[in-house]
DNA sequence: GTTGAAATCATAAAGAC
DNA sequence: GTCTTTATGATTTCAAC
């Protein structure tokens, strides 16, 4: 992982569909060289995937909420995590330090559906209590943090 | 936006580097047709971008935290949001309902840097108090929610 | 929507630094 | 080892239909 790799990574975080030729022009390498570098970054798990980002409301998911999940005394965190993973509306799942055991981000169509999702969450074995914070607006999300991937890092 | 568009969107959320030819084979259209559809989805703001997902630790960002930001009585939320956006370590920023005004996700290299980030956050005009929850592990993150984009939606 | 054609790109093999 | 060049097939992209 050298400065060139970091430049390539930064470019692919900006535009995940950039062609190898594009990337090569940007960093001053041939497309082949970039291709090989990206392949290695993928193989070593540095780049884990490429995803299109979709406007949630456009696909009928206008309600976002952040939910703290408090465990029961006897909760098995791994089991809870698996159960959380089975709910498609749970988009992200973080195991955290503190009172709660997990914080999850859910996206649903309506507050009605949010209510149903909360019901499903509470029915999971090991979940004692949830605390829901409704997102009013997303200022930005998943923004590339260039602190670690800049060309001069 | 028809079922074909939704299938294409779902496929691009799975693999943002899928070729138009691939997508065409998957949904039963020519590459040209897919190309045109995707162009329209981009132009209308349904698809907002494509991003490589990078393993945070691999780029020296091993510490993730979720931070609640409590406003002062006279806080201007828009100004606070702008100030939050200026910190590169703030990866996501949600305006929320409830006691706090924002919840942000930050990624930094070390807990030392987290401490410095908290200092920067507290120094923002309009920020009264922060509450930090450290992420121990990310079970999954930004997972495609197929509820709204499935072929049979 | 499709097909067809030209430009561009991906990809692997070859050899040069 | 990494890069460039080279070469071929696939893909993109824009016509015209």
PDB file of N, CA and C in Angstrom, chain B residues 42-116:
ATOM      1  N   UNK B  42     -29.813   8.070 -12.970  1.00  0.00           N
ATOM      2  CA  UNK B  42     -28.804   8.985 -12.436  1.00  0.00           C
ATOM      3  C   UNK B  42     -29.272  10.434 -12.590  1.00  0.00           C
ATOM      4  N   UNK B  43     -29.824  10.733 -13.751  1.00  0.00           N
ATOM      5  CA  UNK B  43     -30.230  12.112 -14.036  1.00  0.00           C
ATOM      6  C   UNK B  43     -31.379  12.559 -13.127  1.00  0.00           C
ATOM      7  N   UNK B  44     -32.250  11.641 -12.775  1.00  0.00           N
ATOM      8  CA  UNK B  44     -33.392  11.989 -11.936  1.00  0.00           C
ATOM      9  C   UNK B  44     -33.076  11.885 -10.445  1.00  0.00           C
ATOM     10  N   UNK B  45     -31.827  11.544 -10.124  1.00  0.00           N
ATOM     11  CA  UNK B  45     -31.436  11.539  -8.723  1.00  0.00           C
ATOM     12  C   UNK B  45     -31.817  10.287  -7.958  1.00  0.00           C
ATOM     13  N   UNK B  46     -32.235   9.253  -8.658  1.00  0.00           N
ATOM     14  CA  UNK B  46     -32.532   8.000  -7.959  1.00  0.00           C
ATOM     15  C   UNK B  46     -31.222   7.320  -7.568  1.00  0.00           C
ATOM     16  N   UNK B  47     -30.329   7.219  -8.539  1.00  0.00           N
ATOM     17  CA  UNK B  47     -28.966   6.753  -8.227  1.00  0.00           C
ATOM     18  C   UNK B  47     -28.105   7.998  -8.050  1.00  0.00           C
ATOM     19  N   UNK B  48     -27.541   8.140  -6.860  1.00  0.00           N
ATOM     20  CA  UNK B  48     -26.796   9.366  -6.571  1.00  0.00           C
ATOM     21  C   UNK B  48     -25.287   9.185  -6.706  1.00  0.00           C
ATOM     22  N   UNK B  49     -24.843   7.967  -6.865  1.00  0.00           N
ATOM     23  CA  UNK B  49     -23.411   7.777  -7.028  1.00  0.00           C
ATOM     24  C   UNK B  49     -23.019   6.321  -6.881  1.00  0.00           C
ATOM     25  N   UNK B  50     -21.744   6.081  -7.103  1.00  0.00           N
ATOM     26  CA  UNK B  50     -21.182   4.744  -6.962  1.00  0.00           C
ATOM     27  C   UNK B  50     -19.910   4.887  -6.140  1.00  0.00           C
ATOM     28  N   UNK B  51     -19.779   4.017  -5.156  1.00  0.00           N
ATOM     29  CA  UNK B  51     -18.616   4.164  -4.287  1.00  0.00           C
ATOM     30  C   UNK B  51     -17.998   2.818  -3.970  1.00  0.00           C
ATOM     31  N   UNK B  52     -16.668   2.804  -3.988  1.00  0.00           N
ATOM     32  CA  UNK B  52     -15.965   1.639  -3.468  1.00  0.00           C
ATOM     33  C   UNK B  52     -16.079   1.663  -1.952  1.00  0.00           C
ATOM     34  N   UNK B  53     -16.270   0.497  -1.377  1.00  0.00           N
ATOM     35  CA  UNK B  53     -16.294   0.380   0.076  1.00  0.00           C
ATOM     36  C   UNK B  53     -14.943  -0.148   0.518  1.00  0.00           C
ATOM     37  N   UNK B  54     -14.343   0.558   1.441  1.00  0.00           N
ATOM     38  CA  UNK B  54     -12.985   0.234   1.868  1.00  0.00           C
ATOM     39  C   UNK B  54     -13.009  -0.194   3.327  1.00  0.00           C
ATOM     40  N   UNK B  55     -12.266  -1.223   3.633  1.00  0.00           N
ATOM     41  CA  UNK B  55     -12.123  -1.653   5.014  1.00  0.00           C
ATOM     42  C   UNK B  55     -11.446  -0.542   5.799  1.00  0.00           C
ATOM     43  N   UNK B  56     -12.148   0.027   6.801  1.00  0.00           N
ATOM     44  CA  UNK B  56     -11.610   1.214   7.483  1.00  0.00           C
ATOM     45  C   UNK B  56     -10.233   0.979   8.115  1.00  0.00           C
ATOM     46  N   UNK B  57     -10.066  -0.174   8.765  1.00  0.00           N
ATOM     47  CA  UNK B  57      -8.775  -0.400   9.428  1.00  0.00           C
ATOM     48  C   UNK B  57      -7.641  -0.432   8.428  1.00  0.00           C
ATOM     49  N   UNK B  58      -7.946  -0.919   7.218  1.00  0.00           N
ATOM     50  CA  UNK B  58      -6.891  -1.003   6.210  1.00  0.00           C
ATOM     51  C   UNK B  58      -6.364   0.363   5.809  1.00  0.00           C
ATOM     52  N   UNK B  59      -7.179   1.392   6.009  1.00  0.00           N
ATOM     53  CA  UNK B  59      -6.718   2.735   5.662  1.00  0.00           C
ATOM     54  C   UNK B  59      -6.478   3.562   6.921  1.00  0.00           C
ATOM     55  N   UNK B  60      -6.228   2.852   8.023  1.00  0.00           N
ATOM     56  CA  UNK B  60      -5.836   3.549   9.228  1.00  0.00           C
ATOM     57  C   UNK B  60      -6.965   4.285   9.923  1.00  0.00           C
ATOM     58  N   UNK B  61      -8.173   3.734   9.834  1.00  0.00           N
ATOM     59  CA  UNK B  61      -9.302   4.341  10.549  1.00  0.00           C
ATOM     60  C   UNK B  61      -9.994   3.249  11.356  1.00  0.00           C
ATOM     61  N   UNK B  62      -9.317   2.797  12.389  1.00  0.00           N
ATOM     62  CA  UNK B  62      -9.790   1.641  13.136  1.00  0.00           C
ATOM     63  C   UNK B  62     -10.795   1.955  14.216  1.00  0.00           C
ATOM     64  N   UNK B  63     -11.015   3.238  14.497  1.00  0.00           N
ATOM     65  CA  UNK B  63     -11.914   3.614  15.595  1.00  0.00           C
ATOM     66  C   UNK B  63     -13.161   4.294  15.029  1.00  0.00           C
ATOM     67  N   UNK B  64     -14.313   3.717  15.322  1.00  0.00           N
ATOM     68  CA  UNK B  64     -15.590   4.286  14.899  1.00  0.00           C
ATOM     69  C   UNK B  64     -16.376   4.675  16.143  1.00  0.00           C
ATOM     70  N   UNK B  65     -17.042   5.805  16.088  1.00  0.00           N
ATOM     71  CA  UNK B  65     -17.884   6.209  17.215  1.00  0.00           C
ATOM     72  C   UNK B  65     -19.141   6.884  16.699  1.00  0.00           C
ATOM     73  N   UNK B  66     -20.209   6.711  17.447  1.00  0.00           N
ATOM     74  CA  UNK B  66     -21.467   7.390  17.174  1.00  0.00           C
ATOM     75  C   UNK B  66     -21.637   8.444  18.240  1.00  0.00           C
ATOM     76  N   UNK B  67     -21.839   9.668  17.828  1.00  0.00           N
ATOM     77  CA  UNK B  67     -21.833  10.780  18.776  1.00  0.00           C
ATOM     78  C   UNK B  67     -23.133  11.568  18.673  1.00  0.00           C
ATOM     79  N   UNK B  68     -23.809  11.686  19.808  1.00  0.00           N
ATOM     80  CA  UNK B  68     -24.996  12.541  19.895  1.00  0.00           C
ATOM     81  C   UNK B  68     -24.550  13.955  20.184  1.00  0.00           C
ATOM     82  N   UNK B  69     -25.133  14.897  19.493  1.00  0.00           N
ATOM     83  CA  UNK B  69     -24.761  16.294  19.670  1.00  0.00           C
ATOM     84  C   UNK B  69     -25.963  17.066  20.197  1.00  0.00           C
ATOM     85  N   UNK B  70     -25.802  17.607  21.394  1.00  0.00           N
ATOM     86  CA  UNK B  70     -26.886  18.357  22.028  1.00  0.00           C
ATOM     87  C   UNK B  70     -26.674  19.842  21.789  1.00  0.00           C
ATOM     88  N   UNK B  71     -27.717  20.521  21.370  1.00  0.00           N
ATOM     89  CA  UNK B  71     -27.574  21.923  20.994  1.00  0.00           C
ATOM     90  C   UNK B  71     -27.700  22.864  22.204  1.00  0.00           C
ATOM     91  N   UNK B  72     -27.122  24.015  22.046  1.00  0.00           N
ATOM     92  CA  UNK B  72     -27.385  25.076  23.029  1.00  0.00           C
ATOM     93  C   UNK B  72     -28.772  25.655  22.747  1.00  0.00           C
ATOM     94  N   UNK B  73     -29.264  26.481  23.660  1.00  0.00           N
ATOM     95  CA  UNK B  73     -30.596  27.053  23.513  1.00  0.00           C
ATOM     96  C   UNK B  73     -30.704  27.925  22.264  1.00  0.00           C
ATOM     97  N   UNK B  74     -29.594  28.553  21.901  1.00  0.00           N
ATOM     98  CA  UNK B  74     -29.629  29.502  20.786  1.00  0.00           C
ATOM     99  C   UNK B  74     -29.001  28.929  19.517  1.00  0.00           C
ATOM    100  N   UNK B  75     -28.823  27.621  19.472  1.00  0.00           N
ATOM    101  CA  UNK B  75     -28.090  27.019  18.356  1.00  0.00           C
ATOM    102  C   UNK B  75     -28.825  27.176  17.028  1.00  0.00           C
ATOM    103  N   UNK B  76     -28.038  27.425  15.981  1.00  0.00           N
ATOM    104  CA  UNK B  76     -28.559  27.415  14.610  1.00  0.00           C
ATOM    105  C   UNK B  76     -28.150  26.089  13.989  1.00  0.00           C
ATOM    106  N   UNK B  77     -29.148  25.234  13.766  1.00  0.00           N
ATOM    107  CA  UNK B  77     -28.845  23.881  13.312  1.00  0.00           C
ATOM    108  C   UNK B  77     -28.104  23.852  11.987  1.00  0.00           C
ATOM    109  N   UNK B  78     -28.446  24.768  11.107  1.00  0.00           N
ATOM    110  CA  UNK B  78     -27.783  24.765   9.808  1.00  0.00           C
ATOM    111  C   UNK B  78     -26.302  25.103   9.956  1.00  0.00           C
ATOM    112  N   UNK B  79     -26.010  26.063  10.813  1.00  0.00           N
ATOM    113  CA  UNK B  79     -24.604  26.407  11.044  1.00  0.00           C
ATOM    114  C   UNK B  79     -23.855  25.246  11.669  1.00  0.00           C
ATOM    115  N   UNK B  80     -24.518  24.579  12.608  1.00  0.00           N
ATOM    116  CA  UNK B  80     -23.883  23.421  13.237  1.00  0.00           C
ATOM    117  C   UNK B  80     -23.603  22.354  12.183  1.00  0.00           C
ATOM    118  N   UNK B  81     -24.597  22.119  11.308  1.00  0.00           N
ATOM    119  CA  UNK B  81     -24.430  21.100  10.280  1.00  0.00           C
ATOM    120  C   UNK B  81     -23.253  21.433   9.366  1.00  0.00           C
ATOM    121  N   UNK B  82     -23.131  22.689   9.014  1.00  0.00           N
ATOM    122  CA  UNK B  82     -22.013  23.089   8.145  1.00  0.00           C
ATOM    123  C   UNK B  82     -20.681  22.841   8.837  1.00  0.00           C
ATOM    124  N   UNK B  83     -20.628  23.215  10.116  1.00  0.00           N
ATOM    125  CA  UNK B  83     -19.391  23.021  10.872  1.00  0.00           C
ATOM    126  C   UNK B  83     -19.051  21.532  10.984  1.00  0.00           C
ATOM    127  N   UNK B  84     -20.071  20.715  11.165  1.00  0.00           N
ATOM    128  CA  UNK B  84     -19.843  19.267  11.233  1.00  0.00           C
ATOM    129  C   UNK B  84     -19.301  18.747   9.908  1.00  0.00           C
ATOM    130  N   UNK B  85     -19.819  19.301   8.832  1.00  0.00           N
ATOM    131  CA  UNK B  85     -19.383  18.877   7.510  1.00  0.00           C
ATOM    132  C   UNK B  85     -17.935  19.224   7.226  1.00  0.00           C
ATOM    133  N   UNK B  86     -17.412  20.197   7.954  1.00  0.00           N
ATOM    134  CA  UNK B  86     -16.021  20.588   7.722  1.00  0.00           C
ATOM    135  C   UNK B  86     -15.017  19.662   8.385  1.00  0.00           C
ATOM    136  N   UNK B  87     -15.492  18.829   9.274  1.00  0.00           N
ATOM    137  CA  UNK B  87     -14.593  17.860   9.912  1.00  0.00           C
ATOM    138  C   UNK B  87     -14.567  16.592   9.070  1.00  0.00           C
ATOM    139  N   UNK B  88     -13.402  16.265   8.529  1.00  0.00           N
ATOM    140  CA  UNK B  88     -13.318  15.108   7.627  1.00  0.00           C
ATOM    141  C   UNK B  88     -13.624  13.807   8.349  1.00  0.00           C
ATOM    142  N   UNK B  89     -13.384  13.771   9.659  1.00  0.00           N
ATOM    143  CA  UNK B  89     -13.612  12.529  10.390  1.00  0.00           C
ATOM    144  C   UNK B  89     -15.094  12.235  10.598  1.00  0.00           C
ATOM    145  N   UNK B  90     -15.964  13.230  10.344  1.00  0.00           N
ATOM    146  CA  UNK B  90     -17.409  13.000  10.437  1.00  0.00           C
ATOM    147  C   UNK B  90     -17.878  12.406   9.113  1.00  0.00           C
ATOM    148  N   UNK B  91     -18.219  11.144   9.147  1.00  0.00           N
ATOM    149  CA  UNK B  91     -18.531  10.424   7.915  1.00  0.00           C
ATOM    150  C   UNK B  91     -20.011  10.540   7.551  1.00  0.00           C
ATOM    151  N   UNK B  92     -20.868  10.532   8.581  1.00  0.00           N
ATOM    152  CA  UNK B  92     -22.305  10.665   8.364  1.00  0.00           C
ATOM    153  C   UNK B  92     -22.863  11.643   9.380  1.00  0.00           C
ATOM    154  N   UNK B  93     -23.912  12.336   8.989  1.00  0.00           N
ATOM    155  CA  UNK B  93     -24.488  13.367   9.852  1.00  0.00           C
ATOM    156  C   UNK B  93     -25.999  13.372   9.685  1.00  0.00           C
ATOM    157  N   UNK B  94     -26.687  13.015  10.761  1.00  0.00           N
ATOM    158  CA  UNK B  94     -28.146  12.943  10.736  1.00  0.00           C
ATOM    159  C   UNK B  94     -28.735  14.001  11.662  1.00  0.00           C
ATOM    160  N   UNK B  95     -29.646  14.743  11.158  1.00  0.00           N
ATOM    161  CA  UNK B  95     -30.469  15.635  11.987  1.00  0.00           C
ATOM    162  C   UNK B  95     -31.581  14.779  12.537  1.00  0.00           C
ATOM    163  N   UNK B  96     -31.768  14.809  13.860  1.00  0.00           N
ATOM    164  CA  UNK B  96     -32.710  13.874  14.468  1.00  0.00           C
ATOM    165  C   UNK B  96     -33.722  14.572  15.361  1.00  0.00           C
ATOM    166  N   UNK B  97     -34.828  13.871  15.599  1.00  0.00           N
ATOM    167  CA  UNK B  97     -35.835  14.306  16.559  1.00  0.00           C
ATOM    168  C   UNK B  97     -35.433  13.809  17.936  1.00  0.00           C
ATOM    169  N   UNK B  98     -35.671  14.634  18.943  1.00  0.00           N
ATOM    170  CA  UNK B  98     -35.354  14.202  20.291  1.00  0.00           C
ATOM    171  C   UNK B  98     -34.484  15.214  21.006  1.00  0.00           C
ATOM    172  N   UNK B  99     -33.903  14.776  22.108  1.00  0.00           N
ATOM    173  CA  UNK B  99     -33.073  15.675  22.908  1.00  0.00           C
ATOM    174  C   UNK B  99     -31.907  16.230  22.103  1.00  0.00           C
ATOM    175  N   UNK B 100     -31.217  15.340  21.427  1.00  0.00           N
ATOM    176  CA  UNK B 100     -30.061  15.767  20.653  1.00  0.00           C
ATOM    177  C   UNK B 100     -30.514  16.382  19.334  1.00  0.00           C
ATOM    178  N   UNK B 101     -29.668  17.180  18.715  1.00  0.00           N
ATOM    179  CA  UNK B 101     -30.039  17.756  17.429  1.00  0.00           C
ATOM    180  C   UNK B 101     -29.430  16.961  16.282  1.00  0.00           C
ATOM    181  N   UNK B 102     -28.245  16.395  16.510  1.00  0.00           N
ATOM    182  CA  UNK B 102     -27.594  15.600  15.473  1.00  0.00           C
ATOM    183  C   UNK B 102     -27.029  14.328  16.079  1.00  0.00           C
ATOM    184  N   UNK B 103     -26.978  13.322  15.241  1.00  0.00           N
ATOM    185  CA  UNK B 103     -26.162  12.159  15.561  1.00  0.00           C
ATOM    186  C   UNK B 103     -25.189  11.998  14.407  1.00  0.00           C
ATOM    187  N   UNK B 104     -23.928  11.893  14.733  1.00  0.00           N
ATOM    188  CA  UNK B 104     -22.912  11.752  13.678  1.00  0.00           C
ATOM    189  C   UNK B 104     -22.130  10.466  13.895  1.00  0.00           C
ATOM    190  N   UNK B 105     -21.623   9.956  12.794  1.00  0.00           N
ATOM    191  CA  UNK B 105     -20.689   8.827  12.884  1.00  0.00           C
ATOM    192  C   UNK B 105     -19.319   9.343  12.516  1.00  0.00           C
ATOM    193  N   UNK B 106     -18.361   9.098  13.360  1.00  0.00           N
ATOM    194  CA  UNK B 106     -16.996   9.540  13.065  1.00  0.00           C
ATOM    195  C   UNK B 106     -16.080   8.327  12.983  1.00  0.00           C
ATOM    196  N   UNK B 107     -15.083   8.468  12.141  1.00  0.00           N
ATOM    197  CA  UNK B 107     -14.051   7.436  12.038  1.00  0.00           C
ATOM    198  C   UNK B 107     -12.690   8.089  12.173  1.00  0.00           C
ATOM    199  N   UNK B 108     -11.905   7.562  13.081  1.00  0.00           N
ATOM    200  CA  UNK B 108     -10.562   8.092  13.305  1.00  0.00           C
ATOM    201  C   UNK B 108      -9.599   6.930  13.494  1.00  0.00           C
ATOM    202  N   UNK B 109      -8.316   7.289  13.606  1.00  0.00           N
ATOM    203  CA  UNK B 109      -7.293   6.249  13.682  1.00  0.00           C
ATOM    204  C   UNK B 109      -7.187   5.668  15.091  1.00  0.00           C
ATOM    205  N   UNK B 110      -7.257   6.517  16.087  1.00  0.00           N
ATOM    206  CA  UNK B 110      -6.998   6.081  17.459  1.00  0.00           C
ATOM    207  C   UNK B 110      -7.952   6.777  18.420  1.00  0.00           C
ATOM    208  N   UNK B 111      -8.008   6.274  19.651  1.00  0.00           N
ATOM    209  CA  UNK B 111      -8.835   6.926  20.655  1.00  0.00           C
ATOM    210  C   UNK B 111      -8.274   8.313  20.992  1.00  0.00           C
ATOM    211  N   UNK B 112      -6.979   8.467  20.872  1.00  0.00           N
ATOM    212  CA  UNK B 112      -6.391   9.795  21.045  1.00  0.00           C
ATOM    213  C   UNK B 112      -7.001  10.772  20.055  1.00  0.00           C
ATOM    214  N   UNK B 113      -7.107  10.320  18.828  1.00  0.00           N
ATOM    215  CA  UNK B 113      -7.669  11.201  17.810  1.00  0.00           C
ATOM    216  C   UNK B 113      -9.160  11.411  18.052  1.00  0.00           C
ATOM    217  N   UNK B 114      -9.818  10.384  18.574  1.00  0.00           N
ATOM    218  CA  UNK B 114     -11.233  10.540  18.926  1.00  0.00           C
ATOM    219  C   UNK B 114     -11.392  11.656  19.960  1.00  0.00           C
ATOM    220  N   UNK B 115     -10.490  11.673  20.909  1.00  0.00           N
ATOM    221  CA  UNK B 115     -10.530  12.709  21.942  1.00  0.00           C
ATOM    222  C   UNK B 115     -10.377  14.093  21.304  1.00  0.00           C
ATOM    223  N   UNK B 116      -9.441  14.200  20.376  1.00  0.00           N
ATOM    224  CA  UNK B 116      -9.255  15.490  19.707  1.00  0.00           C
ATOM    225  C   UNK B 116     -10.498  15.869  18.907  1.00  0.00           C
TER     226      UNK B 116
END
